[in-house]
Amino acid sequence: MDSPVTFDRLLEGAQRFARLAMEAHAEQDQEVFLLHAGVSVERLAKAALARVHPTLLTEVNGKDDMLLHFAGAVATPPTRLRTIGAATAIGRLRKMDVLPQKPSSEAADLDGLIELRNGVAHLGTDDVEDYLGTFIATVDRLLPHLGQEAGSFWESWADTARVVLDDRADRLQKDVRLRINQARHRFRTRFADLPEGAVDGVQQAVSEHGLIVVEVGPAKALFQTLSQCPACERDAAALFLAVDQDSPLFDMELTAEGLLCGLCGFRLSTIAEVEAVGLPTTVRFSVEDLERAVTETSDPAERLATIRLSLPTVTRMDAHDSW
């Protein structure tokens, strides 16, 4: 009888849990990410061992049922299938020079991922360090020993994996590019089954044109204006602009401090992040803009609460269109 524990099944399971882990990370659910990432690494490690020889999956605990089964010495699999755990599988791959040896930082990070996976499974956890980089780097090390291409394994998450592994970009660029890829995945998932034209309707509903007052504080005022989203590339993002109270009312230069897309949920939180995606960090409004806004607003109360300008949508500069 064929064994239910095979290389193909282990690889298939590792890929399925990797996809679930990436989806959970995109939704900022760290506990679910840790659970699925840990299972994916465990199954991928076992697949690497099984590709060398299935007997490497047996525990050394005095019982030989699984050893006889994997060696093909018995016709019927044991009633209870037991293989080595993640820590043992990783330990054996380290002895085979497939995974980083202790006491390297890479080995410590991988052990941390597995320990946290076990902790979440039994006790739950709160704020933890982000192990996405460790997870993807471990998968990247194991795939060549499995005879697998990264693109085939990650499928729709291949671009995200490449961003995480890119050593040329600085931390800010990598973080922003990662969130862009995650937001694009959310966009595809949310609107994949909607009829043609439905996305346009949602976009129209969430898009607010003009320059809108968000709040006025003692030090500065905050506005928002419509912007093209760097992730889903729809005109559905609110670009948040701030101006000091000392700025001349009829010649305002506003500074872009953040962005939030109403369609894909992509978010920017700092001026540096706005600049990183190629959006302008400052927007200037002339006296003519403000006079036109006041003239077109008939309700005095609305004049005080909102300034709506007939302005073009803010778009990215060409330098970052490849993202």
C-alpha positions as a printed NumPy array, in Angstrom:
array([[  0.   ,   0.   ,   0.   ],
       [  1.278,   3.487,  -0.855],
       [  2.171,   5.701,   2.086],
       [ -0.183,   8.619,   2.851],
       [  2.954,  10.56 ,   3.867],
       [  4.625,  11.435,   0.577],
       [  6.853,  14.154,  -0.843],
       [  4.071,  15.441,  -3.098],
       [  1.537,  15.676,  -0.299],
       [  3.979,  17.39 ,   2.024],
       [  4.892,  19.91 ,  -0.67 ],
       [  1.248,  20.544,  -1.538],
       [  0.428,  21.132,   2.125],
       [  3.406,  23.459,   2.556],
       [  2.275,  25.53 ,  -0.424],
       [ -1.326,  25.708,   0.789],
       [ -0.327,  26.879,   4.27 ],
       [  2.179,  29.35 ,   2.812],
       [ -0.644,  30.984,   0.86 ],
       [ -2.806,  31.147,   3.99 ],
       [  0.104,  32.659,   5.929],
       [  0.63 ,  35.386,   3.342],
       [ -3.069,  36.221,   3.314],
       [ -3.111,  36.466,   7.106],
       [ -0.056,  38.73 ,   7.109],
       [ -1.709,  41.001,   4.533],
       [ -4.695,  41.291,   6.869],
       [ -2.314,  42.015,   9.788],
       [ -3.435,  38.904,  11.685],
       [ -0.12 ,  37.911,  13.299],
       [ -1.417,  34.885,  15.216],
       [ -2.927,  33.243,  12.152],
       [  0.195,  34.141,  10.163],
       [  2.466,  32.462,  12.715],
       [  0.324,  29.314,  12.796],
       [  0.225,  28.884,   9.031],
       [  3.836,  29.954,   8.432],
       [  5.062,  27.467,  11.041],
       [  3.058,  24.622,   9.511],
       [  4.299,  25.54 ,   6.037],
       [  7.951,  25.504,   7.155],
       [  7.455,  22.196,   8.971],
       [  5.913,  20.483,   5.952],
       [  8.47 ,  21.967,   3.597],
       [ 11.31 ,  20.745,   5.84 ],
       [  9.788,  17.274,   5.947],
       [  9.384,  17.302,   2.16 ],
       [ 13.103,  18.11 ,   1.837],
       [ 13.946,  15.141,   4.041],
       [ 11.497,  12.832,   2.251],
       [ 13.087,  13.724,  -1.091],
       [ 16.401,  12.364,   0.22 ],
       [ 14.761,   9.288,   1.782],
       [ 11.405,   8.798,   3.579],
       [ 13.072,   7.054,   6.515],
       [ 14.46 ,  10.465,   7.571],
       [ 10.947,  11.299,   8.771],
       [ 10.971,   8.602,  11.442],
       [ 11.381,   9.34 ,  15.126],
       [ 14.232,   7.712,  16.994],
       [ 12.314,   6.666,  20.093],
       [ 12.601,   2.893,  20.2  ],
       [  9.566,   2.223,  18.016],
       [ 10.177,   0.954,  14.498],
       [  6.641,   0.96 ,  13.007],
       [  7.171,   4.067,  10.87 ],
       [ 10.715,   3.032,   9.947],
       [  9.443,  -0.295,   8.579],
       [  6.594,   1.513,   6.803],
       [  8.807,   4.089,   5.069],
       [ 11.339,   1.418,   4.139],
       [  8.556,  -0.549,   2.408],
       [  9.158,  -3.538,   4.622],
       [  5.481,  -3.915,   5.614],
       [  2.368,  -3.875,   3.437],
       [  0.029,  -1.947,   5.757],
       [  0.769,   1.497,   7.251],
       [  0.621,   1.801,  11.039],
       [ -2.763,   2.716,  12.495],
       [ -1.323,   5.935,  13.877],
       [  1.027,   7.819,  11.589],
       [  3.716,   9.669,  13.521],
       [  6.59 ,  11.589,  12.006],
       [  9.22 ,  13.881,  13.504],
       [  8.277,  17.367,  14.639],
       [  9.37 ,  20.659,  13.134],
       [ 12.356,  21.112,  15.453],
       [ 13.731,  17.665,  14.651],
       [ 13.204,  18.117,  10.917],
       [ 14.991,  21.461,  11.001],
       [ 17.788,  19.952,  13.098],
       [ 18.366,  17.174,  10.578],
       [ 18.422,  19.646,   7.686],
       [ 21.02 ,  21.68 ,   9.566],
       [ 23.219,  18.616,   9.884],
       [ 22.814,  18.201,   6.123],
       [ 23.881,  21.876,   5.589],
       [ 20.526,  22.728,   4.032],
       [ 19.509,  25.26 ,   6.694],
       [ 21.717,  27.741,   8.628],
       [ 23.625,  26.298,  11.564],
       [ 23.409,  27.551,  15.127],
       [ 24.362,  30.006,  16.599],
       [ 23.75 ,  32.189,  13.518],
       [ 21.049,  34.872,  13.631],
       [ 19.212,  33.113,  10.788],
       [ 19.013,  29.921,  12.855],
       [ 17.818,  31.848,  15.905],
       [ 15.1  ,  33.597,  13.869],
       [ 13.844,  30.313,  12.445],
       [ 13.758,  28.727,  15.904],
       [ 11.858,  31.803,  17.105],
       [  9.258,  31.393,  14.373],
       [  8.659,  27.735,  15.286],
       [  8.564,  28.495,  19.021],
       [  6.027,  31.262,  18.48 ],
       [  3.956,  28.969,  16.246],
       [  3.851,  26.457,  19.088],
       [  3.044,  29.189,  21.596],
       [  0.155,  30.506,  19.532],
       [ -1.226,  26.99 ,  19.1  ],
       [ -1.257,  26.347,  22.846],
       [ -1.509,  29.693,  24.611],
       [ -2.006,  32.502,  22.133],
       [  0.205,  35.564,  21.872],
       [ -0.112,  39.33 ,  21.622],
       [  2.398,  41.708,  20.06 ],
       [  5.257,  39.792,  18.456],
       [  8.106,  40.532,  16.123],
       [  7.253,  40.286,  12.437],
       [  8.631,  36.965,  11.118],
       [  7.6  ,  37.4  ,   7.482],
       [ 11.225,  37.849,   6.383],
       [ 12.347,  34.741,   8.273],
       [  9.51 ,  32.702,   6.804],
       [ 10.171,  33.712,   3.187],
       [ 13.961,  33.381,   3.547],
       [ 13.562,  29.84 ,   4.949],
       [ 11.273,  28.832,   2.091],
       [ 13.769,  30.353,  -0.356],
       [ 16.556,  28.185,   1.106],
       [ 14.507,  25.001,   0.969],
       [ 12.969,  25.261,  -2.51 ],
       [ 16.188,  24.416,  -4.456],
       [ 16.539,  21.211,  -2.426],
       [ 12.968,  20.338,  -3.396],
       [ 13.558,  20.967,  -7.086],
       [ 10.948,  23.753,  -7.05 ],
       [ 10.906,  27.25 ,  -8.571],
       [  9.937,  30.148,  -6.303],
       [  7.396,  31.488,  -8.79 ],
       [  5.564,  28.166,  -8.971],
       [  5.517,  27.798,  -5.191],
       [  4.365,  31.338,  -4.295],
       [  2.076,  31.836,  -7.314],
       [  0.207,  35.159,  -6.765],
       [  2.517,  36.006,  -3.844],
       [  5.72 ,  35.699,  -5.912],
       [  6.17 ,  39.476,  -6.284],
       [  5.722,  39.964,  -2.544],
       [  8.335,  37.292,  -1.805],
       [ 10.788,  38.985,  -4.166],
       [ 10.253,  42.334,  -2.432],
       [ 10.991,  40.805,   0.988],
       [ 14.159,  39.122,  -0.283],
       [ 15.431,  42.224,  -2.101],
       [ 18.623,  43.385,  -0.357],
       [ 19.064,  46.415,  -2.609],
       [ 16.138,  48.432,  -1.243],
       [ 16.278,  50.197,   2.102],
       [ 13.87 ,  49.312,   4.886],
       [ 11.36 ,  52.046,   4.079],
       [ 11.198,  51.135,   0.388],
       [ 10.774,  47.437,   1.165],
       [  8.023,  48.12 ,   3.689],
       [  6.072,  50.334,   1.304],
       [  6.502,  47.947,  -1.641],
       [  5.385,  45.05 ,   0.548],
       [  2.209,  46.894,   1.55 ],
       [  1.533,  47.799,  -2.086],
       [  1.666,  44.117,  -3.07 ],
       [ -0.545,  43.125,  -0.154],
       [ -3.092,  45.835,  -1.004],
       [ -3.179,  44.713,  -4.633],
       [ -3.908,  41.177,  -3.472],
       [ -6.73 ,  42.45 ,  -1.223],
       [ -8.154,  44.413,  -4.147],
       [ -8.157,  41.351,  -6.419],
       [ -9.712,  39.199,  -3.699],
       [-12.455,  41.677,  -2.78 ],
       [-13.611,  42.457,  -6.304],
       [-12.809,  39.283,  -8.245],
       [-16.397,  37.984,  -8.246],
       [-18.209,  41.292,  -8.809],
       [-19.893,  41.958, -12.167],
       [-18.261,  44.25 , -14.712],
       [-18.625,  47.893, -13.774],
       [-19.25 ,  47.212, -10.088],
       [-15.783,  48.395,  -9.092],
       [-16.42 ,  51.703, -10.845],
       [-19.577,  52.141,  -8.801],
       [-17.771,  51.444,  -5.542],
       [-14.972,  53.79 ,  -6.571],
       [-17.439,  56.584,  -7.232],
       [-19.069,  56.004,  -3.855],
       [-15.839,  56.214,  -1.847],
       [-14.158,  59.01 ,  -3.817],
       [-14.459,  62.572,  -2.543],
       [-13.365,  65.286,  -4.956],
       [-11.931,  68.646,  -4.027],
       [-10.04 ,  69.931,  -1.01 ],
       [-11.914,  68.962,   2.129],
       [-11.269,  70.168,   5.664],
       [-10.662,  67.211,   7.99 ],
       [ -9.822,  69.074,  11.191],
       [ -8.424,  72.368,  12.406],
       [ -6.113,  72.325,  15.414],
       [ -4.159,  74.939,  17.343],
       [ -0.975,  74.354,  15.337],
       [ -2.148,  73.211,  11.909],
       [ -5.117,  72.359,   9.728],
       [ -5.6  ,  68.996,   8.017],
       [ -7.231,  68.591,   4.611],
       [ -7.79 ,  65.714,   2.218],
       [ -7.931,  65.587,  -1.564],
       [ -8.488,  62.837,  -4.091],
       [ -5.435,  60.884,  -5.232],
       [ -4.674,  57.914,  -7.426],
       [ -3.857,  54.913,  -5.231],
       [ -0.299,  53.584,  -5.802],
       [ -1.541,  50.036,  -5.154],
       [ -4.833,  49.478,  -7.007],
       [ -4.181,  52.476,  -9.297],
       [ -7.747,  53.703,  -8.886],
       [ -8.744,  57.317,  -8.189],
       [-10.114,  56.343,  -4.791],
       [ -7.485,  57.368,  -2.243],
       [ -7.642,  60.242,   0.21 ],
       [ -4.339,  62.146,   0.312],
       [ -4.041,  63.942,   3.658],
       [ -2.501,  67.42 ,   3.513],
       [ -1.44 ,  69.602,   6.435],
       [ -0.727,  73.319,   6.612],
       [  0.599,  75.436,   9.488],
       [ -1.784,  77.974,  10.968],
       [  0.779,  80.678,  10.128],
       [  0.544,  79.913,   6.413],
       [ -1.038,  82.702,   4.304],
       [ -4.689,  81.831,   3.706],
       [ -4.629,  82.713,   0.01 ],
       [ -1.316,  81.109,  -0.875],
       [ -1.198,  77.819,   0.998],
       [  1.506,  75.201,   0.557],
       [  0.203,  71.956,   2.009],
       [  2.389,  69.014,   3.005],
       [  1.282,  65.452,   2.222],
       [  1.352,  63.48 ,   5.486],
       [ -0.473,  60.274,   4.581],
       [ -2.885,  58.423,   2.327],
       [ -5.728,  55.925,   2.669],
       [ -7.427,  54.108,  -0.212],
       [-11.113,  53.362,   0.145],
       [-10.951,  50.402,  -2.248],
       [ -7.89 ,  48.317,  -1.367],
       [ -7.084,  49.718,   2.092],
       [ -3.553,  50.795,   1.162],
       [ -2.2  ,  53.237,   3.732],
       [  0.721,  55.648,   4.003],
       [  1.49 ,  57.238,   7.356],
       [  4.461,  59.585,   6.886],
       [  5.824,  62.166,   4.466],
       [  8.721,  59.804,   3.683],
       [  6.305,  57.029,   2.679],
       [  4.349,  59.424,   0.449],
       [  7.587,  60.398,  -1.274],
       [  8.651,  56.745,  -1.598],
       [  5.657,  55.898,  -3.809],
       [  6.259,  58.885,  -6.068],
       [  3.433,  61.146,  -4.933],
       [  4.174,  64.874,  -4.54 ],
       [  4.906,  65.767,  -0.92 ],
       [  3.685,  69.367,  -1.278],
       [  0.642,  70.863,  -2.998],
       [  0.158,  74.609,  -3.459],
       [ -3.18 ,  76.359,  -3.823],
       [ -3.462,  79.836,  -5.269],
       [ -5.827,  82.646,  -4.404],
       [ -7.789,  81.893,  -7.587],
       [ -8.421,  78.331,  -6.39 ],
       [ -9.758,  79.485,  -3.058],
       [-11.884,  82.281,  -4.524],
       [-13.507,  79.825,  -6.948],
       [-14.243,  77.411,  -4.091],
       [-15.901,  80.093,  -1.966],
       [-17.928,  81.39 ,  -4.918],
       [-19.226,  77.904,  -5.769],
       [-20.263,  77.204,  -2.158],
       [-23.673,  78.744,  -1.489],
       [-24.239,  77.587,   2.093],
       [-22.283,  79.783,   4.571],
       [-22.039,  76.908,   7.057],
       [-20.619,  74.672,   4.354],
       [-18.063,  77.342,   3.483],
       [-16.706,  77.124,   7.002],
       [-16.671,  73.346,   7.127],
       [-15.475,  72.438,   3.638],
       [-13.499,  73.94 ,   0.772],
       [-14.14 ,  71.931,  -2.393],
       [-11.804,  72.841,  -5.234],
       [-12.058,  71.754,  -8.861],
       [ -8.618,  70.17 ,  -8.838],
       [ -7.175,  67.284, -10.869],
       [ -6.563,  63.991,  -9.085],
       [ -3.076,  63.756,  -7.592],
       [ -1.109,  61.056,  -9.422],
       [  2.253,  59.406,  -9.007],
       [  5.38 ,  60.431, -10.829],
       [  6.643,  58.152, -13.62 ],
       [  9.727,  57.059, -11.662],
       [  7.696,  54.666,  -9.531],
       [  5.187,  53.379, -12.074],
       [  6.996,  50.014, -12.193],
       [  5.774,  49.234,  -8.684]])
